[in-house]
PDB file of C-alpha atoms in Angstrom:
ATOM      1  CA  MET A  18      -0.073   0.013   0.080  1.00 54.00           C
ATOM      2  CA  SER A  19       1.202   3.356  -0.765  1.00 49.00           C
ATOM      3  CA  VAL A  20       0.028   6.989   0.069  1.00 48.00           C
ATOM      4  CA  ILE A  21      -0.337   9.660  -2.665  1.00 42.00           C
ATOM      5  CA  THR A  22       2.148  12.522  -1.683  1.00 41.00           C
ATOM      6  CA  SER A  23       1.367  16.048  -2.404  1.00 39.00           C
ATOM      7  CA  ASP A  24       3.882  16.669  -5.189  1.00 41.00           C
ATOM      8  CA  VAL A  25       2.280  13.833  -7.412  1.00 41.00           C
ATOM      9  CA  MET A  26      -1.143  14.141  -6.083  1.00 43.00           C
ATOM     10  CA  THR A  27      -2.751  15.559  -9.160  1.00 44.00           C
ATOM     11  CA  SER A  28      -1.134  13.257 -11.643  1.00 44.00           C
ATOM     12  CA  GLU A  29      -1.686  10.070  -9.447  1.00 49.00           C
ATOM     13  CA  LEU A  30      -5.518  10.667  -8.691  1.00 51.00           C
ATOM     14  CA  MET A  31      -5.977  11.405 -12.579  1.00 55.00           C
ATOM     15  CA  HIS A  32      -4.654   7.714 -13.014  1.00 78.00           C
ATOM     16  CA  VAL A  33      -6.318   5.830 -10.288  1.00 92.00           C
ATOM     17  CA  GLY A  34      -8.840   3.282 -11.134  1.00 96.00           C
ATOM     18  CA  ILE A  35      -9.983   1.481 -14.171  1.00 97.00           C
ATOM     19  CA  ARG A  36     -11.724   3.493 -16.951  1.00 97.00           C
ATOM     20  CA  PRO A  37     -14.689   2.274 -18.988  1.00 98.00           C
ATOM     21  CA  THR A  38     -13.664   0.884 -22.301  1.00 96.00           C
ATOM     22  CA  GLY A  39     -16.334   3.135 -24.004  1.00 96.00           C
ATOM     23  CA  TYR A  40     -18.146   6.186 -22.714  1.00 97.00           C
ATOM     24  CA  ARG A  41     -16.638   7.858 -19.748  1.00 98.00           C
ATOM     25  CA  LEU A  42     -18.215  10.789 -17.523  1.00 98.00           C
ATOM     26  CA  PRO A  43     -16.274  13.779 -17.257  1.00 97.00           C
ATOM     27  CA  ASP A  44     -14.224  14.416 -14.187  1.00 96.00           C
ATOM     28  CA  GLU A  45     -16.394  17.238 -12.921  1.00 97.00           C
ATOM     29  CA  ALA A  46     -19.325  14.785 -12.501  1.00 98.00           C
ATOM     30  CA  ARG A  47     -20.767  15.123  -9.003  1.00 98.00           C
ATOM     31  CA  VAL A  48     -23.748  13.791  -6.972  1.00 98.00           C
ATOM     32  CA  GLY A  49     -26.472  16.036  -6.402  1.00 98.00           C
ATOM     33  CA  ARG A  50     -29.870  16.036  -4.366  1.00 98.00           C
ATOM     34  CA  VAL A  51     -31.424  12.712  -3.192  1.00 98.00           C
ATOM     35  CA  ARG A  52     -35.198  12.450  -3.103  1.00 98.00           C
ATOM     36  CA  LEU A  53     -36.651  10.065  -0.602  1.00 98.00           C
ATOM     37  CA  GLN A  54     -39.992   8.457   0.148  1.00 98.00           C
ATOM     38  CA  VAL A  55     -40.890   8.510   3.923  1.00 98.00           C
ATOM     39  CA  SER A  56     -44.029   7.488   5.807  1.00 98.00           C
ATOM     40  CA  ASP A  57     -44.650  10.558   7.881  1.00 98.00           C
ATOM     41  CA  LEU A  58     -43.205  13.823   6.933  1.00 98.00           C
ATOM     42  CA  GLY A  59     -43.773  15.550  10.314  1.00 98.00           C
ATOM     43  CA  ALA A  60     -41.535  12.820  12.087  1.00 98.00           C
ATOM     44  CA  SER A  61     -38.887  13.015   9.296  1.00 98.00           C
ATOM     45  CA  LEU A  62     -38.753  16.722   9.348  1.00 98.00           C
ATOM     46  CA  THR A  63     -38.161  16.554  13.027  1.00 98.00           C
ATOM     47  CA  TYR A  64     -35.310  14.120  12.775  1.00 98.00           C
ATOM     48  CA  TYR A  65     -33.595  15.734   9.765  1.00 98.00           C
ATOM     49  CA  THR A  66     -33.862  19.226  11.425  1.00 98.00           C
ATOM     50  CA  GLY A  67     -33.299  18.406  15.128  1.00 97.00           C
ATOM     51  CA  VAL A  68     -30.762  15.556  14.815  1.00 98.00           C
ATOM     52  CA  LEU A  69     -29.118  16.248  11.425  1.00 98.00           C
ATOM     53  CA  GLY A  70     -29.231  20.100  11.544  1.00 97.00           C
ATOM     54  CA  LEU A  71     -30.826  20.698   8.145  1.00 98.00           C
ATOM     55  CA  ARG A  72     -32.994  23.525   7.407  1.00 97.00           C
ATOM     56  CA  VAL A  73     -36.349  23.590   5.687  1.00 98.00           C
ATOM     57  CA  VAL A  74     -35.683  25.411   2.471  1.00 96.00           C
ATOM     58  CA  ALA A  75     -39.221  24.839   1.020  1.00 97.00           C
ATOM     59  CA  GLN A  76     -42.540  23.015   1.926  1.00 97.00           C
ATOM     60  CA  GLU A  77     -45.852  22.338   0.203  1.00 97.00           C
ATOM     61  CA  GLY A  78     -48.262  19.727   0.933  1.00 97.00           C
ATOM     62  CA  ALA A  79     -46.654  16.257   1.446  1.00 97.00           C
ATOM     63  CA  ALA A  80     -43.205  17.502   0.377  1.00 98.00           C
ATOM     64  CA  ALA A  81     -40.224  19.287   1.853  1.00 98.00           C
ATOM     65  CA  VAL A  82     -37.049  20.498   0.462  1.00 98.00           C
ATOM     66  CA  LEU A  83     -33.915  20.396   3.174  1.00 98.00           C
ATOM     67  CA  GLY A  84     -30.701  22.209   2.830  1.00 98.00           C
ATOM     68  CA  VAL A  85     -27.813  23.701   4.702  1.00 97.00           C
ATOM     69  CA  GLN A  86     -26.780  27.268   5.924  1.00 90.00           C
ATOM     70  CA  ASP A  87     -25.620  28.676   2.518  1.00 91.00           C
ATOM     71  CA  GLY A  88     -29.253  27.717   1.188  1.00 90.00           C
ATOM     72  CA  SER A  89     -28.133  24.755  -0.752  1.00 94.00           C
ATOM     73  CA  ALA A  90     -30.761  22.077  -1.183  1.00 97.00           C
ATOM     74  CA  LEU A  91     -29.554  18.507  -0.588  1.00 98.00           C
ATOM     75  CA  ILE A  92     -32.694  16.500   0.337  1.00 98.00           C
ATOM     76  CA  GLU A  93     -36.247  16.178  -0.800  1.00 98.00           C
ATOM     77  CA  LEU A  94     -38.825  14.295   1.175  1.00 98.00           C
ATOM     78  CA  HIS A  95     -41.999  13.051  -0.158  1.00 98.00           C
ATOM     79  CA  GLU A  96     -44.617  11.560   2.386  1.00 98.00           C
ATOM     80  CA  ARG A  97     -46.417   8.284   1.338  1.00 98.00           C
ATOM     81  CA  ARG A  98     -48.561   7.592   4.295  1.00 96.00           C
ATOM     82  CA  ALA A  99     -48.198   3.865   5.596  1.00 91.00           C
ATOM     83  CA  ALA A 100     -44.881   3.363   3.651  1.00 98.00           C
ATOM     84  CA  ARG A 101     -43.184   0.332   5.109  1.00 98.00           C
ATOM     85  CA  ARG A 102     -40.178   0.771   7.186  1.00 98.00           C
ATOM     86  CA  ILE A 103     -36.927  -0.670   5.752  1.00 97.00           C
ATOM     87  CA  PRO A 104     -36.448  -4.027   7.519  1.00 96.00           C
ATOM     88  CA  ARG A 105     -33.477  -4.791   9.407  1.00 91.00           C
ATOM     89  CA  ARG A 106     -31.621  -6.835   6.816  1.00 92.00           C
ATOM     90  CA  GLY A 107     -32.352  -4.178   4.105  1.00 96.00           C
ATOM     91  CA  LEU A 108     -33.819  -4.151   0.797  1.00 98.00           C
ATOM     92  CA  LEU A 109     -32.292  -3.900  -2.631  1.00 98.00           C
ATOM     93  CA  GLY A 110     -31.884  -0.306  -3.252  1.00 98.00           C
ATOM     94  CA  LEU A 111     -30.566   2.399  -1.046  1.00 98.00           C
ATOM     95  CA  TYR A 112     -27.978   1.242   1.612  1.00 98.00           C
ATOM     96  CA  HIS A 113     -27.402   4.949   2.500  1.00 98.00           C
ATOM     97  CA  PHE A 114     -26.869   8.367   1.002  1.00 98.00           C
ATOM     98  CA  ALA A 115     -23.831  10.290   2.502  1.00 98.00           C
ATOM     99  CA  ILE A 116     -23.630  13.864   3.569  1.00 98.00           C
ATOM    100  CA  LEU A 117     -20.194  15.369   3.078  1.00 98.00           C
ATOM    101  CA  LEU A 118     -19.184  18.002   5.573  1.00 98.00           C
ATOM    102  CA  PRO A 119     -16.437  20.529   4.455  1.00 98.00           C
ATOM    103  CA  ASP A 120     -13.792  19.656   7.131  1.00 98.00           C
ATOM    104  CA  ARG A 121     -12.871  17.376  10.130  1.00 98.00           C
ATOM    105  CA  ALA A 122     -13.841  20.116  12.631  1.00 98.00           C
ATOM    106  CA  ALA A 123     -17.406  20.206  11.441  1.00 98.00           C
ATOM    107  CA  LEU A 124     -17.861  16.473  11.667  1.00 98.00           C
ATOM    108  CA  GLY A 125     -16.256  16.735  15.379  1.00 98.00           C
ATOM    109  CA  ARG A 126     -19.159  19.180  16.217  1.00 98.00           C
ATOM    110  CA  VAL A 127     -21.502  16.636  14.826  1.00 98.00           C
ATOM    111  CA  VAL A 128     -20.122  14.016  17.142  1.00 98.00           C
ATOM    112  CA  THR A 129     -20.585  16.306  20.179  1.00 97.00           C
ATOM    113  CA  HIS A 130     -24.080  17.460  19.009  1.00 97.00           C
ATOM    114  CA  LEU A 131     -25.218  13.757  18.520  1.00 98.00           C
ATOM    115  CA  HIS A 132     -23.997  12.916  21.994  1.00 97.00           C
ATOM    116  CA  GLU A 133     -25.863  15.886  23.522  1.00 96.00           C
ATOM    117  CA  VAL A 134     -29.083  14.914  21.813  1.00 96.00           C
ATOM    118  CA  GLY A 135     -28.820  11.302  22.605  1.00 97.00           C
ATOM    119  CA  ALA A 136     -28.750  10.103  19.027  1.00 97.00           C
ATOM    120  CA  TYR A 137     -27.014   6.789  18.257  1.00 95.00           C
ATOM    121  CA  ALA A 138     -24.468   6.657  15.428  1.00 97.00           C
ATOM    122  CA  ALA A 139     -22.170   4.052  14.498  1.00 98.00           C
ATOM    123  CA  SER A 140     -18.715   5.105  13.329  1.00 98.00           C
ATOM    124  CA  ALA A 141     -15.673   3.940  10.947  1.00 98.00           C
ATOM    125  CA  ASP A 142     -12.457   5.042   9.866  1.00 98.00           C
ATOM    126  CA  HIS A 143     -12.338   4.414   6.067  1.00 98.00           C
ATOM    127  CA  LEU A 144      -8.800   5.546   5.514  1.00 98.00           C
ATOM    128  CA  VAL A 145      -9.872   8.031   3.007  1.00 98.00           C
ATOM    129  CA  SER A 146     -12.454   9.470   5.310  1.00 98.00           C
ATOM    130  CA  GLU A 147     -13.959   9.367   8.741  1.00 98.00           C
ATOM    131  CA  ALA A 148     -17.719   8.566   9.026  1.00 98.00           C
ATOM    132  CA  LEU A 149     -20.703   8.401  11.319  1.00 98.00           C
ATOM    133  CA  TYR A 150     -23.784   6.070  10.313  1.00 98.00           C
ATOM    134  CA  LEU A 151     -27.332   6.785  11.415  1.00 98.00           C
ATOM    135  CA  ALA A 152     -30.908   5.713  10.420  1.00 98.00           C
ATOM    136  CA  ASP A 153     -33.833   7.887   9.836  1.00 98.00           C
ATOM    137  CA  PRO A 154     -37.255   7.164  11.433  1.00 98.00           C
ATOM    138  CA  ASP A 155     -38.165   4.891   8.395  1.00 98.00           C
ATOM    139  CA  GLY A 156     -34.925   3.044   8.552  1.00 98.00           C
ATOM    140  CA  LEU A 157     -33.190   4.891   5.519  1.00 98.00           C
ATOM    141  CA  GLY A 158     -29.423   4.818   5.811  1.00 98.00           C
ATOM    142  CA  ILE A 159     -27.506   7.939   6.278  1.00 98.00           C
ATOM    143  CA  GLU A 160     -23.619   8.682   6.402  1.00 98.00           C
ATOM    144  CA  VAL A 161     -22.391  11.836   7.524  1.00 98.00           C
ATOM    145  CA  TYR A 162     -18.410  11.943   6.962  1.00 98.00           C
ATOM    146  CA  ALA A 163     -15.413  14.343   6.284  1.00 98.00           C
ATOM    147  CA  ASP A 164     -12.687  13.313   3.717  1.00 98.00           C
ATOM    148  CA  ARG A 165      -9.125  13.162   4.733  1.00 98.00           C
ATOM    149  CA  PRO A 166      -6.829  15.467   2.365  1.00 97.00           C
ATOM    150  CA  ARG A 167      -6.316  13.743  -1.041  1.00 95.00           C
ATOM    151  CA  GLU A 168      -2.726  13.465  -0.445  1.00 95.00           C
ATOM    152  CA  GLN A 169      -3.271  11.117   2.338  1.00 96.00           C
ATOM    153  CA  TRP A 170      -5.508   8.631   0.399  1.00 97.00           C
ATOM    154  CA  PRO A 171      -3.734   5.217   0.365  1.00 96.00           C
ATOM    155  CA  THR A 172      -3.511   3.259  -2.910  1.00 96.00           C
ATOM    156  CA  ASN A 173      -3.073  -0.331  -3.974  1.00 95.00           C
ATOM    157  CA  GLY A 174      -1.537   0.280  -7.421  1.00 95.00           C
ATOM    158  CA  ARG A 175      -4.347   1.978  -9.506  1.00 95.00           C
ATOM    159  CA  GLU A 176      -6.916   1.055  -6.696  1.00 97.00           C
ATOM    160  CA  ILE A 177      -7.823   3.675  -3.798  1.00 97.00           C
ATOM    161  CA  ALA A 178      -7.637   1.627  -0.783  1.00 96.00           C
ATOM    162  CA  MET A 179     -10.592   1.767   1.648  1.00 97.00           C
ATOM    163  CA  ALA A 180     -11.211  -0.322   4.999  1.00 96.00           C
ATOM    164  CA  THR A 181     -13.774  -0.081   7.757  1.00 96.00           C
ATOM    165  CA  GLU A 182     -11.382   0.420  11.150  1.00 98.00           C
ATOM    166  CA  PRO A 183     -12.341   1.817  14.300  1.00 98.00           C
ATOM    167  CA  LEU A 184     -12.827   5.518  14.535  1.00 98.00           C
ATOM    168  CA  ASP A 185     -11.099   7.564  17.278  1.00 98.00           C
ATOM    169  CA  ILE A 186     -14.170   9.149  18.437  1.00 97.00           C
ATOM    170  CA  ARG A 187     -12.713  11.210  21.212  1.00 97.00           C
ATOM    171  CA  ALA A 188      -9.977  12.585  18.901  1.00 98.00           C
ATOM    172  CA  LEU A 189     -12.736  13.487  16.271  1.00 98.00           C
ATOM    173  CA  ALA A 190     -14.918  15.324  18.943  1.00 97.00           C
ATOM    174  CA  ARG A 191     -11.819  17.323  19.990  1.00 97.00           C
ATOM    175  CA  ALA A 192     -11.302  18.268  16.601  1.00 98.00           C
ATOM    176  CA  GLY A 193     -14.501  20.341  16.972  1.00 97.00           C
ATOM    177  CA  GLY A 194     -12.544  22.871  18.821  1.00 96.00           C
ATOM    178  CA  GLY A 195     -15.519  23.156  21.520  1.00 93.00           C
ATOM    179  CA  GLU A 196     -17.338  25.526  19.052  1.00 93.00           C
ATOM    180  CA  PRO A 197     -21.030  25.280  19.342  1.00 91.00           C
ATOM    181  CA  TRP A 198     -23.202  23.218  16.919  1.00 94.00           C
ATOM    182  CA  THR A 199     -25.328  25.466  14.604  1.00 95.00           C
ATOM    183  CA  GLY A 200     -26.513  22.960  12.072  1.00 96.00           C
ATOM    184  CA  MET A 201     -25.031  21.508   8.679  1.00 97.00           C
ATOM    185  CA  PRO A 202     -22.475  24.253   7.687  1.00 97.00           C
ATOM    186  CA  ALA A 203     -22.208  26.010   4.468  1.00 96.00           C
ATOM    187  CA  GLY A 204     -20.233  23.868   1.908  1.00 96.00           C
ATOM    188  CA  THR A 205     -22.017  20.679   3.073  1.00 98.00           C
ATOM    189  CA  THR A 206     -22.957  18.456   0.062  1.00 98.00           C
ATOM    190  CA  ILE A 207     -24.128  15.024  -0.884  1.00 98.00           C
ATOM    191  CA  GLY A 208     -20.915  13.149  -1.267  1.00 98.00           C
ATOM    192  CA  HIS A 209     -21.948   9.897  -2.506  1.00 98.00           C
ATOM    193  CA  VAL A 210     -24.789   7.259  -2.614  1.00 98.00           C
ATOM    194  CA  HIS A 211     -24.404   3.442  -1.789  1.00 98.00           C
ATOM    195  CA  PHE A 212     -26.733   0.860  -3.062  1.00 98.00           C
ATOM    196  CA  HIS A 213     -27.606  -2.824  -1.952  1.00 98.00           C
ATOM    197  CA  VAL A 214     -27.442  -4.649  -5.315  1.00 98.00           C
ATOM    198  CA  CYS A 215     -28.105  -8.387  -6.594  1.00 97.00           C
ATOM    199  CA  THR A 216     -24.942  -8.957  -8.050  1.00 97.00           C
ATOM    200  CA  ILE A 217     -21.435  -6.971  -8.613  1.00 98.00           C
ATOM    201  CA  TYR A 218     -21.426  -8.094 -12.115  1.00 98.00           C
ATOM    202  CA  GLU A 219     -24.930  -6.287 -13.037  1.00 98.00           C
ATOM    203  CA  ALA A 220     -23.679  -3.255 -10.799  1.00 98.00           C
ATOM    204  CA  GLU A 221     -20.619  -2.888 -13.004  1.00 98.00           C
ATOM    205  CA  ALA A 222     -22.570  -3.320 -16.377  1.00 98.00           C
ATOM    206  CA  PHE A 223     -24.608  -0.279 -15.172  1.00 98.00           C
ATOM    207  CA  TYR A 224     -22.624   2.068 -13.283  1.00 98.00           C
ATOM    208  CA  HIS A 225     -19.382   1.522 -15.110  1.00 98.00           C
ATOM    209  CA  CYS A 226     -20.270   0.534 -18.641  1.00 98.00           C
ATOM    210  CA  ALA A 227     -23.370   2.252 -19.185  1.00 98.00           C
ATOM    211  CA  ILE A 228     -23.245   5.279 -16.855  1.00 98.00           C
ATOM    212  CA  GLY A 229     -19.420   5.751 -17.389  1.00 98.00           C
ATOM    213  CA  LEU A 230     -17.998   5.892 -13.839  1.00 98.00           C
ATOM    214  CA  ASP A 231     -14.301   4.517 -13.276  1.00 98.00           C
ATOM    215  CA  LYS A 232     -14.083   1.513 -11.018  1.00 98.00           C
ATOM    216  CA  VAL A 233     -11.843   2.783  -8.136  1.00 98.00           C
ATOM    217  CA  ALA A 234     -12.051   0.110  -5.276  1.00 98.00           C
ATOM    218  CA  TRP A 235     -12.679  -3.668  -6.015  1.00 97.00           C
ATOM    219  CA  ARG A 236     -11.093  -5.530  -3.426  1.00 94.00           C
ATOM    220  CA  TYR A 237     -13.561  -4.508  -0.537  1.00 92.00           C
ATOM    221  CA  PRO A 238     -15.491  -7.729   0.404  1.00 93.00           C
ATOM    222  CA  GLY A 239     -18.775  -8.047  -1.449  1.00 96.00           C
ATOM    223  CA  ALA A 240     -18.604  -4.366  -2.624  1.00 98.00           C
ATOM    224  CA  LEU A 241     -17.551  -2.385  -5.746  1.00 98.00           C
ATOM    225  CA  PHE A 242     -16.939   1.501  -5.774  1.00 98.00           C
ATOM    226  CA  PHE A 243     -17.053   3.811  -8.723  1.00 98.00           C
ATOM    227  CA  SER A 244     -16.259   7.548  -9.252  1.00 98.00           C
ATOM    228  CA  ALA A 245     -15.472  10.427 -11.582  1.00 98.00           C
ATOM    229  CA  GLY A 246     -12.280  12.405 -11.406  1.00 96.00           C
ATOM    230  CA  GLY A 247     -10.264  10.119  -9.087  1.00 96.00           C
ATOM    231  CA  TYR A 248     -12.708  10.638  -5.878  1.00 98.00           C
ATOM    232  CA  HIS A 249     -12.741   7.597  -3.573  1.00 98.00           C
ATOM    233  CA  HIS A 250     -16.376   6.936  -4.566  1.00 98.00           C
ATOM    234  CA  HIS A 251     -19.426   8.739  -5.879  1.00 98.00           C
ATOM    235  CA  VAL A 252     -21.331   5.322  -5.894  1.00 98.00           C
ATOM    236  CA  GLY A 253     -20.859   2.402  -3.908  1.00 98.00           C
ATOM    237  CA  THR A 254     -22.597  -0.852  -4.440  1.00 98.00           C
ATOM    238  CA  ASN A 255     -22.580  -4.120  -2.264  1.00 98.00           C
ATOM    239  CA  THR A 256     -24.295  -7.627  -2.245  1.00 98.00           C
ATOM    240  CA  TRP A 257     -24.723  -7.554   1.536  1.00 97.00           C
ATOM    241  CA  ALA A 258     -28.404  -7.806   1.120  1.00 97.00           C
ATOM    242  CA  ALA A 259     -28.567 -10.417  -1.666  1.00 92.00           C
ATOM    243  CA  GLY A 260     -31.745 -12.294  -1.686  1.00 94.00           C
ATOM    244  CA  ALA A 261     -33.767  -9.555  -0.156  1.00 97.00           C
ATOM    245  CA  PRO A 262     -36.747  -8.108  -2.227  1.00 97.00           C
ATOM    246  CA  VAL A 263     -36.173  -4.899  -4.272  1.00 97.00           C
ATOM    247  CA  ALA A 264     -37.780  -1.719  -2.636  1.00 97.00           C
ATOM    248  CA  THR A 265     -41.313  -0.998  -4.088  1.00 97.00           C
ATOM    249  CA  ARG A 266     -43.624   2.022  -4.005  1.00 96.00           C
ATOM    250  CA  GLU A 267     -44.939   0.631  -0.796  1.00 98.00           C
ATOM    251  CA  ASP A 268     -41.658   1.029   0.814  1.00 98.00           C
ATOM    252  CA  ALA A 269     -39.558   3.891   2.294  1.00 98.00           C
ATOM    253  CA  ARG A 270     -37.057   4.396  -0.295  1.00 98.00           C
ATOM    254  CA  LEU A 271     -34.965   6.292  -2.547  1.00 98.00           C
ATOM    255  CA  LEU A 272     -37.021   7.939  -5.310  1.00 98.00           C
ATOM    256  CA  GLU A 273     -33.983   9.205  -7.270  1.00 98.00           C
ATOM    257  CA  TRP A 274     -30.622  10.764  -7.030  1.00 98.00           C
ATOM    258  CA  GLU A 275     -28.899  13.409  -8.944  1.00 98.00           C
ATOM    259  CA  LEU A 276     -25.833  12.933 -11.065  1.00 98.00           C
ATOM    260  CA  ARG A 277     -24.763  16.422 -12.213  1.00 98.00           C
ATOM    261  CA  LEU A 278     -22.770  17.025 -14.986  1.00 98.00           C
ATOM    262  CA  PRO A 279     -21.093  20.279 -16.441  1.00 97.00           C
ATOM    263  CA  GLN A 280     -22.744  20.493 -19.993  1.00 96.00           C
ATOM    264  CA  ALA A 281     -26.024  19.453 -21.503  1.00 96.00           C
ATOM    265  CA  ALA A 282     -23.976  17.507 -24.020  1.00 97.00           C
ATOM    266  CA  ASP A 283     -22.682  15.265 -21.366  1.00 97.00           C
ATOM    267  CA  ILE A 284     -26.325  14.583 -20.398  1.00 98.00           C
ATOM    268  CA  ALA A 285     -27.026  13.628 -24.019  1.00 97.00           C
ATOM    269  CA  ALA A 286     -23.880  11.320 -24.178  1.00 98.00           C
ATOM    270  CA  VAL A 287     -24.436   9.378 -21.031  1.00 98.00           C
ATOM    271  CA  ALA A 288     -28.244   8.801 -21.993  1.00 98.00           C
ATOM    272  CA  ALA A 289     -27.290   7.644 -25.374  1.00 98.00           C
ATOM    273  CA  ASN A 290     -24.694   5.359 -23.920  1.00 98.00           C
ATOM    274  CA  ALA A 291     -27.175   3.715 -21.410  1.00 98.00           C
ATOM    275  CA  ALA A 292     -29.969   3.551 -23.916  1.00 98.00           C
ATOM    276  CA  GLN A 293     -27.600   1.578 -26.374  1.00 97.00           C
ATOM    277  CA  ALA A 294     -26.617  -0.734 -23.400  1.00 97.00           C
ATOM    278  CA  GLY A 295     -30.466  -1.546 -23.266  1.00 97.00           C
ATOM    279  CA  TYR A 296     -31.521   0.522 -19.945  1.00 97.00           C
ATOM    280  CA  ASP A 297     -34.595   2.364 -19.559  1.00 93.00           C
ATOM    281  CA  VAL A 298     -33.900   6.098 -20.287  1.00 97.00           C
ATOM    282  CA  ARG A 299     -36.665   8.712 -19.900  1.00 98.00           C
ATOM    283  CA  ASP A 300     -36.724  12.420 -21.276  1.00 96.00           C
ATOM    284  CA  THR A 301     -37.872  14.985 -18.821  1.00 95.00           C
ATOM    285  CA  GLY A 302     -36.938  17.952 -20.725  1.00 92.00           C
ATOM    286  CA  ALA A 303     -33.416  19.041 -19.991  1.00 95.00           C
ATOM    287  CA  ASP A 304     -32.819  16.072 -17.841  1.00 98.00           C
ATOM    288  CA  ARG A 305     -32.683  12.235 -18.497  1.00 98.00           C
ATOM    289  CA  LEU A 306     -33.757   9.665 -15.969  1.00 98.00           C
ATOM    290  CA  ILE A 307     -32.049   6.353 -15.994  1.00 98.00           C
ATOM    291  CA  THR A 308     -33.069   3.395 -14.063  1.00 98.00           C
ATOM    292  CA  ASP A 309     -30.683   0.513 -12.868  1.00 97.00           C
ATOM    293  CA  PRO A 310     -31.806  -3.253 -12.572  1.00 96.00           C
ATOM    294  CA  TRP A 311     -33.096  -2.754  -9.023  1.00 96.00           C
ATOM    295  CA  GLY A 312     -35.176   0.360  -9.725  1.00 95.00           C
ATOM    296  CA  ILE A 313     -32.691   2.775  -8.595  1.00 96.00           C
ATOM    297  CA  THR A 314     -33.291   6.040 -10.716  1.00 98.00           C
ATOM    298  CA  VAL A 315     -30.408   8.464 -11.503  1.00 98.00           C
ATOM    299  CA  ARG A 316     -31.673  11.853 -12.749  1.00 98.00           C
ATOM    300  CA  VAL A 317     -28.842  13.094 -14.970  1.00 98.00           C
ATOM    301  CA  THR A 318     -28.884  16.913 -14.934  1.00 98.00           C
ATOM    302  CA  GLN A 319     -26.609  19.938 -15.168  1.00 96.00           C
ATOM    303  CA  ARG A 320     -24.431  21.083 -12.401  1.00 85.00           C
ATOM    304  CA  SER A 321     -25.542  24.824 -12.720  1.00 67.00           C
ATOM    305  CA  ASN A 322     -29.214  23.501 -11.447  1.00 46.00           C
ATOM    306  CA  PRO A 323     -29.764  24.550  -7.740  1.00 44.00           C
TER     307      PRO A 323
END
């Protein structure tokens, strides 16, 4: 295992991973909003604002948009009364969506805040990042994390090395500097999404070959990770719930997630590539909706969209 040093960081990051043999997403591709189906909008709003520190940006009827201090919208909640809670084993579909904080100090303040409100969170050191794991009232998985500097990300040849190791939670809390928690700070984004899938082969066919993401980590047991631009992952997939049913319209679930690209021509290119590979592609004006084998829909849109 090696570590990317600062003087070769840019060059190394451009060469990590395995590129698709055909269409490849631009390096500037990023994850945008996630849209979730929940059973009780009021209960979800209480959780997402009180525990996670998000703000209600807009609300109308049975839907609400949540964001951070700079007004950026990250999450949409759509209520479907009596939607079934995610079972403990999980469903094929969303494993978690991940909220990326701008720095380690912000994550440290989250640790202190969660302790103060009595909210349980699991934790892990992934070598490239430090992460907390929670579940909302419907059992939808949430990761809150901060990246380590890219020059510290370890590699195994062309692969970005990730692991799940114990997190030094006390040291992380100290990194908050004793400053008060004021909610999710400006600069917070959705960093990645992670899915339960049936087979790694099918996940590779969709996210690597059809969508055009690079494979960046492939030795993690039962999982495969994809990204654009040398990131450690924008999409994670795993078979840890193999044999479980697919999430349906009757379940709490991910309705769709955004893949934001720099140009309209990029949207057309990925849509054409996915259609040629045989996947369902729907035209919604400027955007395209593409659905994977487990009913997970990605909205391909332009990065300038709010």
